[in-house]
Short mmCIF file of C-alpha atoms and ligand atoms in Angstrom, two decimals:
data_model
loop_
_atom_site.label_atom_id
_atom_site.label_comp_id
_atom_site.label_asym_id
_atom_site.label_seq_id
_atom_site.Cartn_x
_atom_site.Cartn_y
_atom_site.Cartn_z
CA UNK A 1 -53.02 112.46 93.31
CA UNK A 2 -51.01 114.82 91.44
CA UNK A 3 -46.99 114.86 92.16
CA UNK A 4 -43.98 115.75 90.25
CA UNK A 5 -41.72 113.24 92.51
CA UNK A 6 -40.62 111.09 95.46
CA UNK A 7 -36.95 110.44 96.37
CA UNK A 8 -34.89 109.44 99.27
CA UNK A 9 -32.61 111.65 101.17
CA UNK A 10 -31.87 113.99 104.07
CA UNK A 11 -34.13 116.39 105.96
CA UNK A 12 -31.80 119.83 104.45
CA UNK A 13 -34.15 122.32 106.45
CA UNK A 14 -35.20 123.10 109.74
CA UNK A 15 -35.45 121.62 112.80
CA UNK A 16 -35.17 118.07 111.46
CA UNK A 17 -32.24 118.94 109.22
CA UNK A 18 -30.22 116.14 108.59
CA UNK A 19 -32.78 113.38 109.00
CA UNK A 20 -32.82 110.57 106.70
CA UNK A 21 -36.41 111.30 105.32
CA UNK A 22 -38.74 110.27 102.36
CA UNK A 23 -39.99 113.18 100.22
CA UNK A 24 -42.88 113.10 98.67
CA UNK A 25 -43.41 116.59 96.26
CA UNK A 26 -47.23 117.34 95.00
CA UNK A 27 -47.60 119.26 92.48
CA UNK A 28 -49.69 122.45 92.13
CA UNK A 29 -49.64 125.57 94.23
CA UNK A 30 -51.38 128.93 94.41
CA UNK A 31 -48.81 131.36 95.10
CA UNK A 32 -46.38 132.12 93.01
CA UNK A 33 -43.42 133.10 94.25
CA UNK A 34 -40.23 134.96 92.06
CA UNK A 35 -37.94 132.78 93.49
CA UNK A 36 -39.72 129.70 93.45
CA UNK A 37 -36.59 126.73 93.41
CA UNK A 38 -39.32 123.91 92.53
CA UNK A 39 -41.36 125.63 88.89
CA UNK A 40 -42.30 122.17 88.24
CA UNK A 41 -44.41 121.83 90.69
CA UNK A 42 -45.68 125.31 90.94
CA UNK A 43 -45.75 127.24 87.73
CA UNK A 44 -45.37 124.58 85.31
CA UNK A 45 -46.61 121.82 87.30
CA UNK A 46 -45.90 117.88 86.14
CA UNK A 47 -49.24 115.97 85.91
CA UNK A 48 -47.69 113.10 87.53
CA UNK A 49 -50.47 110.57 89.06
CA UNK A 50 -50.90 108.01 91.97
CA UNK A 51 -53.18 106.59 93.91
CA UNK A 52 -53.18 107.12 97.42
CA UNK A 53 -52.82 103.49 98.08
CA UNK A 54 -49.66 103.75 95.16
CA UNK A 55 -48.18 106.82 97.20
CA UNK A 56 -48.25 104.76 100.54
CA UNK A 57 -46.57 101.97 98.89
CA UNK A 58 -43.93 103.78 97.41
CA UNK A 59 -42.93 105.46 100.33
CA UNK A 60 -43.05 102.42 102.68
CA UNK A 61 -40.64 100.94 99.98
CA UNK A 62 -37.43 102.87 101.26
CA UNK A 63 -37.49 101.66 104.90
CA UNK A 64 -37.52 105.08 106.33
CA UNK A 65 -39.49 106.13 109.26
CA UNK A 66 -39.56 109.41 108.52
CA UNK A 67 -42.13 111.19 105.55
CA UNK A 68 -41.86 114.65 103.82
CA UNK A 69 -45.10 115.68 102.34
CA UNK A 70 -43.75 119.10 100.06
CA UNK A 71 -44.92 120.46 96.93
CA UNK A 72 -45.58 122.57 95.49
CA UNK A 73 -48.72 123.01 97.93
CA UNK A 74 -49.63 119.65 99.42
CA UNK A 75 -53.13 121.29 100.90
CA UNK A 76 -53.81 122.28 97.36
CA UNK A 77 -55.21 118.07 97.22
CA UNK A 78 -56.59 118.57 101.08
CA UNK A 79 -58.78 114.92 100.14
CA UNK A 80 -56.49 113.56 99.21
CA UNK A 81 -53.51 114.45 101.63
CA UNK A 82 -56.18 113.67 104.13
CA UNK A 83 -56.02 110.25 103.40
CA UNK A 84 -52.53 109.87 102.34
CA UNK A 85 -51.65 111.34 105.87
CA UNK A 86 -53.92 108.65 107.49
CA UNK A 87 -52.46 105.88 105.94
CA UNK A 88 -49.16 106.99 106.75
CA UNK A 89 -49.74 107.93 110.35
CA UNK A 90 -51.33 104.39 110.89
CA UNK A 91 -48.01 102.67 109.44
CA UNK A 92 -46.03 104.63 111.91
CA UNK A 93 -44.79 107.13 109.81
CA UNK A 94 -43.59 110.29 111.30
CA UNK A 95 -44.93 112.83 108.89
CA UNK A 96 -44.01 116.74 108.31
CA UNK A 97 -45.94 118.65 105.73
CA UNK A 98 -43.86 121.58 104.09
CA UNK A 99 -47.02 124.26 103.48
CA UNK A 100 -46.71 128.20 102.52
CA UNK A 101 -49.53 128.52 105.27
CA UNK A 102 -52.31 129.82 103.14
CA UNK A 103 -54.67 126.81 103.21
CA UNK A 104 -56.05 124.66 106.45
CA UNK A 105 -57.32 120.97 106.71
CA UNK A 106 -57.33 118.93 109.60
CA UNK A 107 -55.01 116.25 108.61
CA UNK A 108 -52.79 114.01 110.79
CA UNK A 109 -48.88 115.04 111.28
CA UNK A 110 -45.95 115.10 113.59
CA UNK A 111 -44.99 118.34 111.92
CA UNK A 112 -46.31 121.59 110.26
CA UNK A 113 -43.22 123.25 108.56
CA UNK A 114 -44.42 126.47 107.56
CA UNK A 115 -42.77 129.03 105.32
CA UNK A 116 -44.95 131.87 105.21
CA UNK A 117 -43.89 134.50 102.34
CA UNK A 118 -42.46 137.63 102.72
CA UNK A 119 -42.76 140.90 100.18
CA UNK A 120 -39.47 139.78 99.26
CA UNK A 121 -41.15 136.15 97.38
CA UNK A 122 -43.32 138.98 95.37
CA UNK A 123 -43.52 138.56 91.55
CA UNK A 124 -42.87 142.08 89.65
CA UNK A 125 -45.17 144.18 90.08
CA UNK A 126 -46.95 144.40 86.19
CA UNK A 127 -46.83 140.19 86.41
CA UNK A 128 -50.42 139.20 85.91
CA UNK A 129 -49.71 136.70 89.03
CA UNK A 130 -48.50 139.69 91.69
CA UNK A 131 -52.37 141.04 92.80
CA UNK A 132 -53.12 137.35 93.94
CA UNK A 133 -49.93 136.46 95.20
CA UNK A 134 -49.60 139.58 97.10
CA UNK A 135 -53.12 139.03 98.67
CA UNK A 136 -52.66 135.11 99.59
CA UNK A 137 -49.30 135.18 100.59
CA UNK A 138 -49.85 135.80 104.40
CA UNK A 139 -53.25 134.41 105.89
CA UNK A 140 -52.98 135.03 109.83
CA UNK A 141 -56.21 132.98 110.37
CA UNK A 142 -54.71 129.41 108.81
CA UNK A 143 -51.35 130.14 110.50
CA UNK A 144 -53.43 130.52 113.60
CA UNK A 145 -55.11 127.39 113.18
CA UNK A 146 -51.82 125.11 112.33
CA UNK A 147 -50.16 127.07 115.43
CA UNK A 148 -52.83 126.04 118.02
CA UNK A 149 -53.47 122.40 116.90
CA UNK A 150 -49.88 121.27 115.57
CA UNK A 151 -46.54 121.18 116.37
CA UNK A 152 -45.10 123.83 114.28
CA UNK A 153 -41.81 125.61 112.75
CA UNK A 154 -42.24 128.72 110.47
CA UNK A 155 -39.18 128.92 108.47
CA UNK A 156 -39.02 132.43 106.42
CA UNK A 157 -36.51 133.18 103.70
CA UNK A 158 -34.18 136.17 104.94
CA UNK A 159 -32.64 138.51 102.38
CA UNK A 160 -32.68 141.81 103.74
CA UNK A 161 -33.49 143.76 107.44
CA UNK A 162 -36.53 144.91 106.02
CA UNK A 163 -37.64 141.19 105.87
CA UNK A 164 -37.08 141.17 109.41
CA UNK A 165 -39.24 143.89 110.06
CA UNK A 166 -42.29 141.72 108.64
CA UNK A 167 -41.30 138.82 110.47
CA UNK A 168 -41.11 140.87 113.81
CA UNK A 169 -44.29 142.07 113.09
CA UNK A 170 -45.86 139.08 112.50
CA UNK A 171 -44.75 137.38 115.57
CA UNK A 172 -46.31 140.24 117.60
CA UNK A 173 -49.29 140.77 115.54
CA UNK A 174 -50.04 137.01 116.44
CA UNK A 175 -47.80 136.16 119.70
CA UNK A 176 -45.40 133.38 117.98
CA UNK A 177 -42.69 132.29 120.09
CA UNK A 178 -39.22 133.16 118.94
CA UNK A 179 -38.25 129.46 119.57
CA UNK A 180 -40.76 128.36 116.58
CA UNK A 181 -39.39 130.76 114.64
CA UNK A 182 -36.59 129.53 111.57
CA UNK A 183 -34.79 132.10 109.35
CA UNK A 184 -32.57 130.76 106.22
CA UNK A 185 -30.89 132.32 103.88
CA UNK A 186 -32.11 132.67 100.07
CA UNK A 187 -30.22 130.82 97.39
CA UNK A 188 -29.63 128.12 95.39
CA UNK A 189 -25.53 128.31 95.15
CA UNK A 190 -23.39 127.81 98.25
CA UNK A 191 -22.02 131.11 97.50
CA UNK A 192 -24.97 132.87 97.68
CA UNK A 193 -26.18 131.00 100.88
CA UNK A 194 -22.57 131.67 102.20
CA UNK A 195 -22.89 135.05 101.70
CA UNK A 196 -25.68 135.72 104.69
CA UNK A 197 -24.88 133.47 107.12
CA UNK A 198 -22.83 135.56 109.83
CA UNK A 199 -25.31 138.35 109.41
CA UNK A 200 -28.40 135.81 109.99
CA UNK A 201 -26.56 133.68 112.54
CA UNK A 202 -26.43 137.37 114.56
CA UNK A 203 -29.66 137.76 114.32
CA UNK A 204 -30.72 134.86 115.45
CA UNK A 205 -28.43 135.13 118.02
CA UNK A 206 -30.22 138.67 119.25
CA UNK A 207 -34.31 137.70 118.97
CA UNK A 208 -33.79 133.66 119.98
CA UNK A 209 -34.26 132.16 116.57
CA UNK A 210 -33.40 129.05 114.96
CA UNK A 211 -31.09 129.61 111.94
CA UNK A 212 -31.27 126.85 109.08
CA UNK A 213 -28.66 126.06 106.87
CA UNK A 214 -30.06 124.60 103.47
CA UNK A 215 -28.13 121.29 103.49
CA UNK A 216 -29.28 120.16 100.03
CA UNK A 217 -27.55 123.59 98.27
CA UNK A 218 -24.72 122.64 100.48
CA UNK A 219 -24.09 118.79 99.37
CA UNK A 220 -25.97 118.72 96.03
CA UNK A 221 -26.02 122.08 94.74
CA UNK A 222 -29.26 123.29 92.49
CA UNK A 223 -30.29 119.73 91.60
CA UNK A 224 -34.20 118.00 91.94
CA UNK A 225 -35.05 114.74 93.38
CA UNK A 226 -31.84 114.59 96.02
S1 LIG B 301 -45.10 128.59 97.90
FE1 LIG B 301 -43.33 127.26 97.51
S2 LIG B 301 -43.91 126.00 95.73
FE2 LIG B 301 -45.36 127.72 95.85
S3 LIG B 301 -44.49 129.24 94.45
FE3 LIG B 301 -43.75 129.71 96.53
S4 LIG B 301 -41.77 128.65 96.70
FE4 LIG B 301 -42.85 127.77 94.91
#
């Protein structure tokens, strides 16, 4: 399996924030999005390997109950996150899988964390990567599929109203509840996560949904593998 990286730390995201969690971060993904905070994994990807049977290992090592299977795009390797996912579930594990939402496989998990992207991930628009991007980025038919069989979250990076607009339609266009919904703020600085908080706290406040602080910008800064 290809990875760029497993560490031990805290949940920094989403409904489980603050949850002493193992991450494991596979590498590869097909979107590519102009803000990407993980390019080693995405658009210059780290041919890291391990087995299955290595990855399980590794993990188990820390003593955690909790797994983080993130990339990257872990469904880009659906075999083999099939299997890792099996292996996990049968120690116990309690496993979330951090996916942009644009490829399904029925694999076992406690949690689908979802981030669909928003125009606002677009590369510019002569980049040789922005026709594909712009035409994988949302795929209602997987999102309906993770929705119906999994407990989900969809967590969508906020910047501007007009990014609300898309996630408004969206929910309607395919009835998600508000209370699945997760809005956090863009940034890799605590200045610039600062800066949108009140306004996305309000909003969240209005329409029901969960806000998300990023708690890894917030202790660690911009740093990999904390
Ligand atoms: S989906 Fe995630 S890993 Fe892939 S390019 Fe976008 S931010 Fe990076």
């Amino acid at each position: 399996m290809k990875y760029s990286e497993i560490f031990y730390s805290i949940q920094g995201e989403g409904q489980l924030v603050g949850l002493p969690s193992v991450f494991f971060r596979t590498s590869y993904c097909n979107l590519r999005c102009i803000w990407c905070d993980t390019p080693y994994t995405s658009w210059q990807p780290e041919d890291k390997d391990i087995s299955v049977e290595d990855a399980v290992t590794a993990i188990l090592a820390y003593n955690c109950p909790q797994v983080v299977i993130t990339g990257g795009e872990p469904f880009m390797q659906a075999k083999e996150l099939t299997r890792l996912c099996q292996q996990l579930g049968q120690q116990g594990q309690h496993i979330t899988i951090e996916t942009n939402g644009t490829l399904f496989e029925p694999v076992e998990a406690d949690l689908l964390s979802i981030s669909p992207k928003l125009a606002n991930s677009n590369p510019d628009a002569n980049n040789h990567h922005f026709p594909l991007h712009q035409r994988l980025r949302i795929n209602q038919p997987v999102l309906r599929q993770f929705l119906d069989q999994y407990n989900c979250q969809l967590k969508f990076v906020v910047e501007t109203e007009r990014d609300l607009v898309e996630i408004q339609q969206l929910q309607q266009e395919m009835q998600i509840p508000s209370s699945t919904i997760v809005l956090m703020p863009p940034g890799i600085t605590r200045d610039q996560i600062q800066g949108k908080q009140n306004w996305m706290v309000e909003i969240c406040k209005q329409q029901g949904y969960r806000y998300s602080p990023r708690l890894q910008v917030d202790i660690w800064g911009d740093q990999r593998g904390i």
